[in-house]
Short mmCIF file of C-alpha atoms and ligand atoms in Angstrom, two decimals:
data_model
loop_
_atom_site.label_atom_id
_atom_site.label_comp_id
_atom_site.label_asym_id
_atom_site.label_seq_id
_atom_site.Cartn_x
_atom_site.Cartn_y
_atom_site.Cartn_z
CA MET A 1390 0.33 -38.07 24.75
CA GLN A 1391 -3.20 -37.44 24.86
CA LEU A 1392 -4.93 -37.42 21.75
CA TRP A 1393 -6.47 -34.10 20.63
CA THR A 1394 -9.92 -34.95 19.05
CA ARG A 1395 -12.03 -32.59 17.58
CA ARG A 1396 -14.91 -32.86 20.01
CA LYS A 1397 -12.21 -31.71 22.94
CA PHE A 1398 -11.63 -28.76 20.91
CA PHE A 1399 -14.94 -27.38 20.75
CA VAL A 1400 -15.65 -27.95 24.08
CA ASN A 1401 -11.98 -25.80 24.76
CA SER A 1402 -13.00 -23.28 22.23
CA LEU A 1403 -16.92 -22.61 22.36
CA ALA A 1404 -19.12 -24.64 24.02
CA GLY A 1405 -17.55 -25.14 27.31
CA SER A 1406 -16.16 -22.13 28.36
CA ALA A 1407 -14.53 -20.37 25.56
CA LEU A 1408 -12.73 -18.25 27.32
CA ALA A 1409 -11.12 -20.39 29.45
CA GLY A 1410 -10.59 -23.08 26.34
CA ALA A 1411 -7.62 -20.39 25.10
CA GLY A 1412 -6.11 -20.61 28.68
CA GLN A 1413 -6.26 -24.42 28.98
CA LEU A 1414 -4.94 -24.99 25.97
CA LEU A 1415 -1.62 -22.76 26.29
CA GLY A 1416 -0.43 -24.09 29.27
CA LYS A 1417 -2.71 -25.82 31.40
CA THR A 1418 -4.46 -28.95 29.41
CA PRO A 1419 -2.64 -31.26 30.76
CA GLY A 1420 -0.57 -34.01 28.38
CA ILE A 1421 -0.01 -31.85 25.63
CA ALA A 1422 3.56 -31.72 24.84
CA GLY A 1423 5.40 -28.96 26.37
CA SER A 1424 2.72 -27.71 28.32
CA GLU A 1425 3.62 -28.45 31.43
CA GLU A 1426 6.83 -26.55 31.47
CA GLY A 1427 4.88 -23.52 29.66
CA THR A 1428 7.61 -22.25 28.49
CA ILE A 1429 9.81 -24.64 26.98
CA PHE A 1430 9.23 -25.18 23.09
CA ARG A 1431 10.11 -28.36 21.17
CA ALA A 1432 9.64 -30.06 18.35
CA PRO A 1433 6.52 -32.10 17.97
CA ALA A 1434 6.74 -35.71 19.55
CA ASN A 1435 4.68 -37.32 16.95
CA THR A 1436 7.56 -36.78 13.94
CA ALA A 1437 5.93 -40.19 12.52
CA ALA A 1438 5.36 -38.80 9.47
CA GLY A 1439 1.56 -39.06 8.58
CA GLY A 1440 1.73 -36.72 5.70
CA VAL A 1441 3.53 -36.68 2.25
CA ARG A 1442 6.00 -35.01 0.73
CA PRO A 1443 6.74 -32.96 -1.03
CA VAL A 1444 3.55 -31.24 -0.45
CA ILE A 1445 2.25 -27.86 -1.75
CA ILE A 1446 -1.29 -26.24 -0.33
CA SER A 1447 -3.02 -23.05 -1.22
CA SER A 1448 -6.41 -21.27 -0.78
CA ALA A 1449 -8.83 -22.62 -3.71
CA ASN A 1450 -7.89 -19.87 -5.94
CA GLY A 1451 -4.31 -21.32 -6.36
CA LEU A 1452 -5.44 -24.56 -7.93
CA HIS A 1453 -4.03 -23.92 -11.21
CA ALA A 1454 -1.09 -22.47 -9.96
CA LEU A 1455 0.64 -25.34 -7.70
CA ASP A 1456 1.84 -27.06 -10.61
CA LYS A 1457 4.42 -25.10 -10.84
CA GLY A 1458 5.78 -24.79 -7.47
CA MET A 1459 5.76 -28.77 -7.24
CA ASP A 1460 7.77 -28.56 -10.09
CA ILE A 1461 10.47 -26.95 -8.12
CA LEU A 1462 9.96 -28.83 -5.15
CA LYS A 1463 10.09 -31.98 -7.00
CA ALA A 1464 13.23 -30.72 -8.88
CA GLY A 1465 15.26 -30.16 -5.12
CA GLY A 1466 13.99 -26.43 -5.35
CA ASP A 1467 13.94 -24.21 -2.37
CA THR A 1468 10.49 -24.21 -1.08
CA LEU A 1469 9.84 -20.15 -0.75
CA ASP A 1470 11.17 -20.29 -4.60
CA ALA A 1471 8.33 -22.88 -5.04
CA ALA A 1472 5.51 -21.13 -2.96
CA VAL A 1473 6.27 -17.60 -4.47
CA ALA A 1474 6.45 -19.26 -7.95
CA ALA A 1475 2.72 -20.52 -7.80
CA VAL A 1476 1.36 -17.09 -6.44
CA THR A 1477 3.07 -15.07 -9.35
CA VAL A 1478 0.86 -17.44 -11.62
CA VAL A 1479 -2.16 -15.57 -10.02
CA GLU A 1480 -0.81 -12.78 -9.23
CA ASP A 1481 0.19 -11.95 -13.22
CA ASP A 1482 -3.50 -13.33 -14.31
CA PRO A 1483 -5.92 -10.38 -15.09
CA ASN A 1484 -8.97 -12.52 -15.05
CA ASP A 1485 -8.79 -13.05 -11.36
CA ASP A 1486 -9.69 -10.17 -9.89
CA SER A 1487 -8.73 -10.93 -6.21
CA VAL A 1488 -4.70 -10.85 -6.35
CA GLY A 1489 -1.58 -8.66 -7.94
CA TYR A 1490 -2.81 -7.70 -12.05
CA GLY A 1491 -6.87 -6.73 -12.09
CA GLY A 1492 -6.88 -6.91 -8.22
CA LEU A 1493 -10.15 -4.73 -7.19
CA PRO A 1494 -9.06 -1.35 -6.21
CA ASN A 1495 -9.56 0.68 -3.03
CA GLU A 1496 -12.41 3.22 -2.66
CA GLU A 1497 -10.11 6.14 -4.93
CA GLY A 1498 -10.15 3.21 -7.30
CA VAL A 1499 -6.43 2.64 -7.12
CA VAL A 1500 -5.09 -0.81 -6.61
CA GLU A 1501 -3.10 -1.56 -3.54
CA LEU A 1502 -1.70 -4.77 -2.52
CA ASP A 1503 0.06 -6.52 0.49
CA ALA A 1504 2.27 -9.29 0.54
CA SER A 1505 4.76 -11.13 3.28
CA VAL A 1506 7.04 -14.19 2.65
CA MET A 1507 8.59 -16.45 5.34
CA HIS A 1508 11.50 -18.74 4.67
CA GLY A 1509 11.81 -21.75 7.39
CA PRO A 1510 15.32 -22.87 6.29
CA THR A 1511 16.89 -19.46 7.34
CA ARG A 1512 14.10 -18.34 9.67
CA ARG A 1513 13.56 -15.02 7.47
CA ALA A 1514 10.73 -13.06 6.72
CA GLY A 1515 9.85 -10.07 4.34
CA SER A 1516 7.05 -8.18 3.71
CA VAL A 1517 5.32 -5.35 2.28
CA ALA A 1518 2.01 -3.06 2.32
CA SER A 1519 0.12 -0.80 0.62
CA VAL A 1520 2.25 -0.92 -2.65
CA GLN A 1521 0.81 0.91 -5.76
CA LYS A 1522 2.03 -0.43 -9.66
CA ILE A 1523 3.53 -3.31 -8.60
CA LYS A 1524 2.01 -6.51 -9.71
CA ASN A 1525 4.32 -9.26 -8.12
CA VAL A 1526 3.98 -7.94 -4.59
CA ALA A 1527 5.13 -11.96 -3.24
CA ARG A 1528 8.52 -11.73 -5.32
CA LEU A 1529 8.97 -7.77 -3.81
CA ALA A 1530 8.66 -9.26 -0.14
CA LYS A 1531 11.23 -12.09 -0.82
CA THR A 1532 13.07 -9.21 -2.18
CA VAL A 1533 12.65 -7.19 1.08
CA MET A 1534 14.06 -10.38 2.62
CA GLU A 1535 16.78 -11.19 0.82
CA ARG A 1536 18.22 -7.51 -0.04
CA THR A 1537 17.64 -5.29 2.59
CA ASN A 1538 17.88 -5.20 6.43
CA HIS A 1539 14.12 -4.97 6.67
CA VAL A 1540 11.43 -7.28 7.61
CA MET A 1541 8.49 -4.47 5.82
CA ILE A 1542 8.28 -1.81 3.87
CA VAL A 1543 5.57 0.15 2.97
CA GLY A 1544 3.31 2.28 0.89
CA ASP A 1545 5.50 4.71 -1.38
CA GLY A 1546 8.93 3.31 -0.37
CA ALA A 1547 7.95 0.12 -0.80
CA ARG A 1548 6.96 1.00 -4.73
CA ARG A 1549 10.37 2.94 -5.00
CA PHE A 1550 12.37 0.08 -3.29
CA ALA A 1551 10.36 -1.90 -5.90
CA VAL A 1552 11.88 0.35 -8.97
CA ALA A 1553 15.01 0.18 -7.59
CA GLU A 1554 15.20 -3.61 -7.39
CA GLY A 1555 14.34 -3.68 -11.28
CA PHE A 1556 10.55 -4.46 -10.70
CA GLU A 1557 8.45 -2.73 -13.51
CA GLU A 1558 5.50 -0.43 -12.81
CA GLN A 1559 2.28 -0.42 -14.48
CA ASN A 1560 -1.16 0.70 -14.02
CA LEU A 1561 -3.26 -2.51 -12.39
CA LEU A 1562 -6.64 -1.91 -12.91
CA THR A 1563 -7.99 -3.76 -15.56
CA GLU A 1564 -10.94 -2.66 -17.35
CA HIS A 1565 -13.11 -5.26 -15.66
CA SER A 1566 -11.85 -3.97 -12.25
CA ARG A 1567 -12.29 -0.11 -13.31
CA LYS A 1568 -16.05 -1.10 -14.07
CA ILE A 1569 -16.82 -3.19 -10.94
CA TRP A 1570 -15.53 0.09 -8.98
CA LEU A 1571 -17.25 2.79 -10.89
CA ALA A 1572 -20.48 0.79 -10.34
CA TRP A 1573 -19.41 0.29 -6.80
CA LYS A 1574 -19.29 4.23 -6.81
CA ALA A 1575 -22.59 4.75 -8.13
CA LYS A 1576 -24.60 1.99 -5.96
CA THR A 1577 -23.21 4.31 -3.24
CA SER A 1578 -23.41 7.65 -4.23
CA PHE A 1579 -25.78 9.72 -5.95
CA ASN A 1580 -23.16 11.89 -7.04
CA TRP A 1581 -21.51 9.19 -9.13
CA ARG A 1582 -24.69 8.56 -11.31
CA PRO A 1583 -25.98 10.45 -14.55
CA GLY A 1584 -28.61 13.01 -12.67
CA ILE A 1585 -32.43 12.73 -14.29
CA ASP A 1586 -32.25 15.34 -16.90
CA SER A 1587 -29.51 13.28 -18.67
CA PRO A 1588 -31.16 13.36 -21.93
CA GLU A 1589 -29.75 9.29 -22.25
CA TRP A 1590 -30.59 8.64 -18.81
CA LYS A 1591 -31.08 5.13 -17.77
CA ASP A 1592 -30.17 2.49 -15.41
CA TYR A 1593 -26.56 3.44 -15.06
CA MET A 1594 -25.62 -0.43 -14.30
CA THR A 1595 -27.15 -1.45 -17.47
CA GLU A 1596 -25.38 1.54 -19.53
CA LEU A 1597 -22.05 0.53 -17.85
CA PHE A 1598 -22.11 -3.12 -18.48
CA ASP A 1599 -24.15 -2.80 -21.91
CA GLY A 1600 -26.92 -4.59 -20.99
CA ASP A 1601 -24.49 -7.65 -20.31
CA ALA A 1602 -26.89 -9.56 -17.44
CA GLU A 1603 -24.32 -11.64 -16.43
CA LYS A 1604 -21.63 -9.03 -15.68
CA ILE A 1605 -24.38 -6.74 -14.30
CA ALA A 1606 -25.16 -9.54 -11.30
CA TYR A 1607 -20.54 -10.50 -10.97
CA ALA A 1608 -20.76 -6.44 -10.13
CA GLU A 1609 -23.90 -6.33 -7.82
CA GLU A 1610 -22.44 -9.41 -6.08
CA LYS A 1611 -19.25 -7.67 -5.26
CA ILE A 1612 -20.43 -4.27 -4.62
CA ALA A 1613 -23.49 -6.61 -2.07
CA HIS A 1614 -20.12 -8.24 -0.51
CA PRO A 1615 -16.96 -6.27 -1.07
CA PRO A 1616 -15.01 -9.48 -1.48
CA THR A 1617 -11.40 -10.11 0.04
CA GLY A 1618 -9.30 -11.61 -2.44
CA THR A 1619 -5.99 -13.45 -1.86
CA ILE A 1620 -3.83 -16.00 -2.03
CA ASN A 1621 -1.83 -18.39 0.70
CA CYS A 1622 0.69 -20.77 -0.07
CA LEU A 1623 2.52 -22.85 2.30
CA ALA A 1624 5.51 -25.65 0.37
CA VAL A 1625 7.43 -28.57 2.20
CA ASN A 1626 9.84 -30.41 0.27
CA ALA A 1627 11.26 -33.51 0.73
CA LYS A 1628 13.68 -32.70 3.66
CA GLY A 1629 10.76 -31.34 5.54
CA GLU A 1630 12.08 -27.95 4.77
CA VAL A 1631 8.77 -25.27 4.50
CA SER A 1632 8.08 -21.85 3.48
CA GLY A 1633 5.19 -19.70 2.85
CA THR A 1634 3.37 -16.77 1.35
CA THR A 1635 0.24 -14.37 1.50
CA THR A 1636 -0.40 -12.21 -1.22
CA THR A 1637 -3.75 -10.27 -1.53
CA SER A 1638 -5.36 -6.64 -2.87
CA GLY A 1639 -7.01 -6.64 0.20
CA LEU A 1640 -10.44 -5.55 0.90
CA SER A 1641 -12.43 -4.22 -2.28
CA TRP A 1642 -13.11 -0.69 -1.43
CA LYS A 1643 -10.70 -0.27 1.20
CA ILE A 1644 -9.89 3.30 2.92
CA PRO A 1645 -6.24 3.74 1.15
CA GLY A 1646 -3.62 2.68 3.04
CA ARG A 1647 -5.68 0.00 4.67
CA VAL A 1648 -3.73 -2.88 5.34
CA GLY A 1649 -5.49 -6.21 6.33
CA ASP A 1650 -3.70 -9.39 7.44
CA SER A 1651 -1.51 -10.80 4.48
CA PRO A 1652 1.59 -8.84 5.46
CA ILE A 1653 1.62 -9.32 8.71
CA ILE A 1654 3.99 -11.47 10.16
CA GLY A 1655 2.15 -13.82 12.81
CA ALA A 1656 -1.02 -13.00 11.43
CA GLY A 1657 -1.38 -13.86 7.42
CA LEU A 1658 1.28 -15.87 7.43
CA TYR A 1659 3.73 -17.80 9.93
CA VAL A 1660 6.54 -20.53 8.95
CA ASP A 1661 8.83 -21.70 11.79
CA GLY A 1662 10.90 -24.67 10.28
CA ASP A 1663 10.86 -26.61 13.09
CA VAL A 1664 7.24 -27.34 13.09
CA GLY A 1665 5.42 -26.03 9.67
CA GLY A 1666 3.70 -22.96 8.38
CA ALA A 1667 0.27 -21.11 8.57
CA GLY A 1668 -1.70 -18.97 6.15
CA SER A 1669 -5.06 -16.99 5.96
CA THR A 1670 -7.63 -15.81 3.99
CA GLY A 1671 -10.98 -13.60 4.36
CA LYS A 1672 -11.24 -10.58 6.93
CA GLY A 1673 -7.91 -10.10 7.86
CA GLU A 1674 -8.68 -7.86 10.52
CA GLU A 1675 -10.52 -10.77 12.54
CA ASN A 1676 -7.37 -12.71 11.72
CA ILE A 1677 -5.02 -9.88 12.90
CA LYS A 1678 -6.76 -9.94 16.36
CA ILE A 1679 -5.62 -13.39 16.90
CA ALA A 1680 -2.80 -13.45 15.44
CA GLY A 1681 -3.88 -16.71 13.64
CA GLY A 1682 -0.64 -17.71 11.52
CA HIS A 1683 1.53 -17.59 14.62
CA THR A 1684 -1.44 -18.97 16.98
CA ILE A 1685 -1.91 -22.33 14.71
CA VAL A 1686 2.17 -22.78 14.17
CA GLU A 1687 2.36 -22.63 17.98
CA MET A 1688 -0.87 -25.30 18.08
CA MET A 1689 1.09 -27.64 16.05
CA ARG A 1690 4.60 -27.35 17.80
CA LYS A 1691 2.31 -28.44 20.60
CA GLY A 1692 1.92 -31.61 18.44
CA ILE A 1693 -1.78 -31.04 17.46
CA LYS A 1694 -2.61 -31.60 13.68
CA PRO A 1695 -2.60 -29.05 11.27
CA THR A 1696 -6.68 -29.07 10.95
CA ASP A 1697 -7.41 -29.02 14.55
CA ALA A 1698 -4.73 -25.93 14.91
CA CYS A 1699 -6.60 -24.00 12.38
CA LEU A 1700 -10.21 -25.25 13.65
CA GLU A 1701 -8.66 -23.35 17.27
CA ALA A 1702 -7.42 -20.33 15.55
CA LEU A 1703 -11.31 -19.85 14.47
CA GLY A 1704 -12.56 -20.43 18.18
CA ARG A 1705 -10.57 -17.51 18.90
CA VAL A 1706 -12.04 -15.58 16.16
CA ALA A 1707 -15.59 -17.07 17.03
CA ARG A 1708 -14.65 -16.33 21.13
CA ASN A 1709 -14.21 -12.91 20.46
CA TYR A 1710 -18.07 -12.32 19.43
CA ASN A 1711 -18.86 -14.66 22.11
CA GLY A 1712 -20.12 -16.97 20.01
CA ASP A 1713 -22.70 -14.87 18.25
CA LYS A 1714 -23.49 -16.13 14.82
CA LYS A 1715 -25.21 -13.11 13.68
CA LYS A 1716 -21.27 -11.09 14.04
CA LEU A 1717 -19.83 -13.88 12.86
CA GLY A 1718 -22.14 -13.77 10.21
CA THR A 1719 -20.92 -10.65 8.66
CA PHE A 1720 -17.71 -12.03 7.40
CA HIS A 1721 -15.69 -15.40 6.58
CA LEU A 1722 -12.14 -16.52 7.43
CA PHE A 1723 -9.42 -19.70 6.07
CA PHE A 1724 -6.93 -20.76 7.39
CA TYR A 1725 -4.47 -23.35 5.93
CA ALA A 1726 -1.41 -25.04 7.45
CA VAL A 1727 1.35 -27.42 6.79
CA ASN A 1728 3.88 -29.83 9.43
CA LYS A 1729 7.27 -30.31 7.98
CA ASP A 1730 6.01 -33.86 8.21
CA GLY A 1731 3.86 -32.87 5.21
CA GLU A 1732 0.74 -33.34 7.07
CA TYR A 1733 -1.42 -30.43 6.22
CA GLY A 1734 -5.21 -29.06 6.65
CA GLY A 1735 -7.81 -26.24 6.32
CA ALA A 1736 -10.74 -24.93 8.13
CA SER A 1737 -12.94 -22.19 7.43
CA LEU A 1738 -15.27 -20.11 9.87
CA TRP A 1739 -18.55 -20.90 7.47
CA LYS A 1740 -19.06 -24.25 5.30
CA ASN A 1741 -19.11 -22.08 2.18
CA THR A 1742 -17.46 -19.93 0.50
CA TYR A 1743 -18.50 -16.58 -0.50
CA ASP A 1744 -19.62 -17.28 -3.92
CA ARG A 1745 -22.47 -19.11 -2.27
CA PRO A 1746 -23.16 -22.13 -1.97
CA LYS A 1747 -20.21 -23.65 -2.72
CA PRO A 1748 -18.37 -25.35 -0.20
CA ALA A 1749 -15.12 -23.93 0.97
CA GLN A 1750 -12.29 -25.70 -0.29
CA PHE A 1751 -8.43 -25.54 -0.36
CA ALA A 1752 -6.01 -26.40 -2.96
CA VAL A 1753 -3.51 -29.61 -2.78
CA HIS A 1754 -1.10 -30.89 -4.69
CA ASP A 1755 1.18 -33.88 -3.45
CA GLY A 1756 2.84 -34.35 -6.34
CA THR A 1757 0.59 -36.72 -8.17
CA GLU A 1758 -2.01 -33.75 -9.14
CA ALA A 1759 -3.47 -30.54 -7.63
CA ARG A 1760 -7.09 -30.88 -6.48
CA LEU A 1761 -9.32 -29.30 -4.06
CA GLU A 1762 -10.29 -30.74 -0.90
CA LEU A 1763 -12.97 -29.49 1.75
CA CYS A 1764 -11.80 -26.95 4.96
CA LYS A 1765 -13.41 -28.44 8.00
CA PRO A 1766 -16.17 -25.65 8.74
CA PHE A 1767 -16.22 -24.02 12.56
CA PHE A 1768 -19.88 -23.75 11.95
CA ASP A 1769 -22.24 -26.20 9.81
CA GLU A 1770 -24.09 -24.11 9.06
CA ILE A 1771 -23.54 -22.01 5.26
CA GLY A 1772 -23.62 -18.57 7.11
CA GLY A 1773 -21.01 -15.90 6.13
CA ASP A 1774 -21.47 -12.81 4.69
CA GLU A 1775 -24.78 -11.91 4.93
N1 LIG B 2391 -6.91 -11.13 4.29
C1 LIG B 2391 -7.13 -10.44 3.19
C2 LIG B 2391 -7.21 -8.69 4.11
O1 LIG B 2391 -8.06 -8.82 5.04
C3 LIG B 2391 -7.79 -10.51 2.21
C4 LIG B 2391 -8.23 -12.04 1.82
O2 LIG B 2391 -8.10 -12.61 1.85
O3 LIG B 2391 -9.08 -11.67 0.77
O4 LIG B 2391 -6.67 -8.07 3.53
#
């Protein structure tokens, strides 16, 4: 089989003919397993394990939660139980304003959560979107998968389903998140600031954050660059079974009801037990348009390594803007993937994270300890979310 090199990837994706590249990859490039046959799907030929099993990976914000998942995998537990247990740690954390409890709210100050799960061994999926008042939406998506005849439940129906299944309702807005939302309101609407006739008139940010410069700077950053916050987690056990989950509070200050890629099976998450799994964080709208999770798994099915498959998906996003870095610089996107051999990878559109100038990373636990590894950047520039 012809080797899939990084150089070839770039030729296909952008530099040569970006538009022709995808076509070549998906059917016409000689030497890629299954490509000549077009429709015949089969497991990658190179099943010689280059990876380690069990292994669990996640977006960088899951670093401190991977121990929990690995303990389950080591004890011979189910891969989806492991992934959901890990992300639940982050959903429960009030200090993490990206997912679950304490997530940054929509434009009306209400936290709305989305999540999905896929279970490789039984080839099942579940998802929920725009859920209010329920903190553990990854577990809720798993409950949809296990206890209904549906795959996706949204909005108030999802909340009521959660209550029926014994989930506790609570206000998910913490003081921290509420104040940042109020600051956003004040910055974007003249009506949400005290008028100059106020006897105590002073700078609204100073007043809101009791003059704490660090908190003001943090809020300013979240307002200038509305964060997307998500955790994607993918687990492979010793037997080579694969599952995954993606959970998020979505794009901060979104229009109520906006749904990103996280609960979309095939975009924010995709698992095929014969191949592996992939997931995403970052601007969901861009991922939905290329069905990133599914795209990556299909690349891996053809023998492409996880990191290169993630880069190819980013290539398609770049192609959607004809490689225009100015437009692409208005957002960020990350992909993560594992194959059933335990090989894994992560790639980012830009070299940095949102919190410039940190390099983009993802978290891995392969049985020894959880650590961060660098994402392979699609563009070498710092860029992103300018
Ligand atoms: N992808 C998520 C969304 O668009 C957000 C994120 O990953 O930060 O809803």
